[in-house]
C-alpha angles and dihedrals in degrees: 000000000000117000126233106237113248090236090058100045092089087071090063095045101045133060098289115144110227133203117218120197121202130174124254119220090263091053096254117133124255116197128195134175114239142170110254138215138179125220131169093339093311127114109232135195136166128230139155134257113257094040124111096249098066092040092051094044094051089055096040119011096198114117141170123209128196121191124184125192106243090210095047113024090190090069115079142159121214119193133181119187149117133276108249099177139020117181141161090206108111092357096123091052090045095053089048090053090050090049088053091052098042102032106019093238129122097228133038102258098200097060112134124217110272093009115155112208122212130200113217119200121197126198108213115232099171125024129184121181116191120191132159 
């Protein structure tokens, strides 16, 4: 497992929007913006069942992540790795915590009726931090 450098961890704990790339069945990339988190050396994001990300990641756990500092777009963090865990346990609380950080609200306001949230945990295998 590659480690996220201490000087880059702020990108995973702030309000940086992140792009996650997964692989479609035909091998073509699929990219989505997500809110990002960092826990015990793992890169973490939250999604919902029925979307392409969880479907793609269950078939092929390889993923690429790109994070750009919103205050300094010349600072970025590029991560390639594999999904090591996907769980619904605690996912509703996690998306609410992310909504608090990103939007300043107590509950995720875009939740759809019947939506099942999923926490995705990525083990970094290659990490590149670029800063001016």
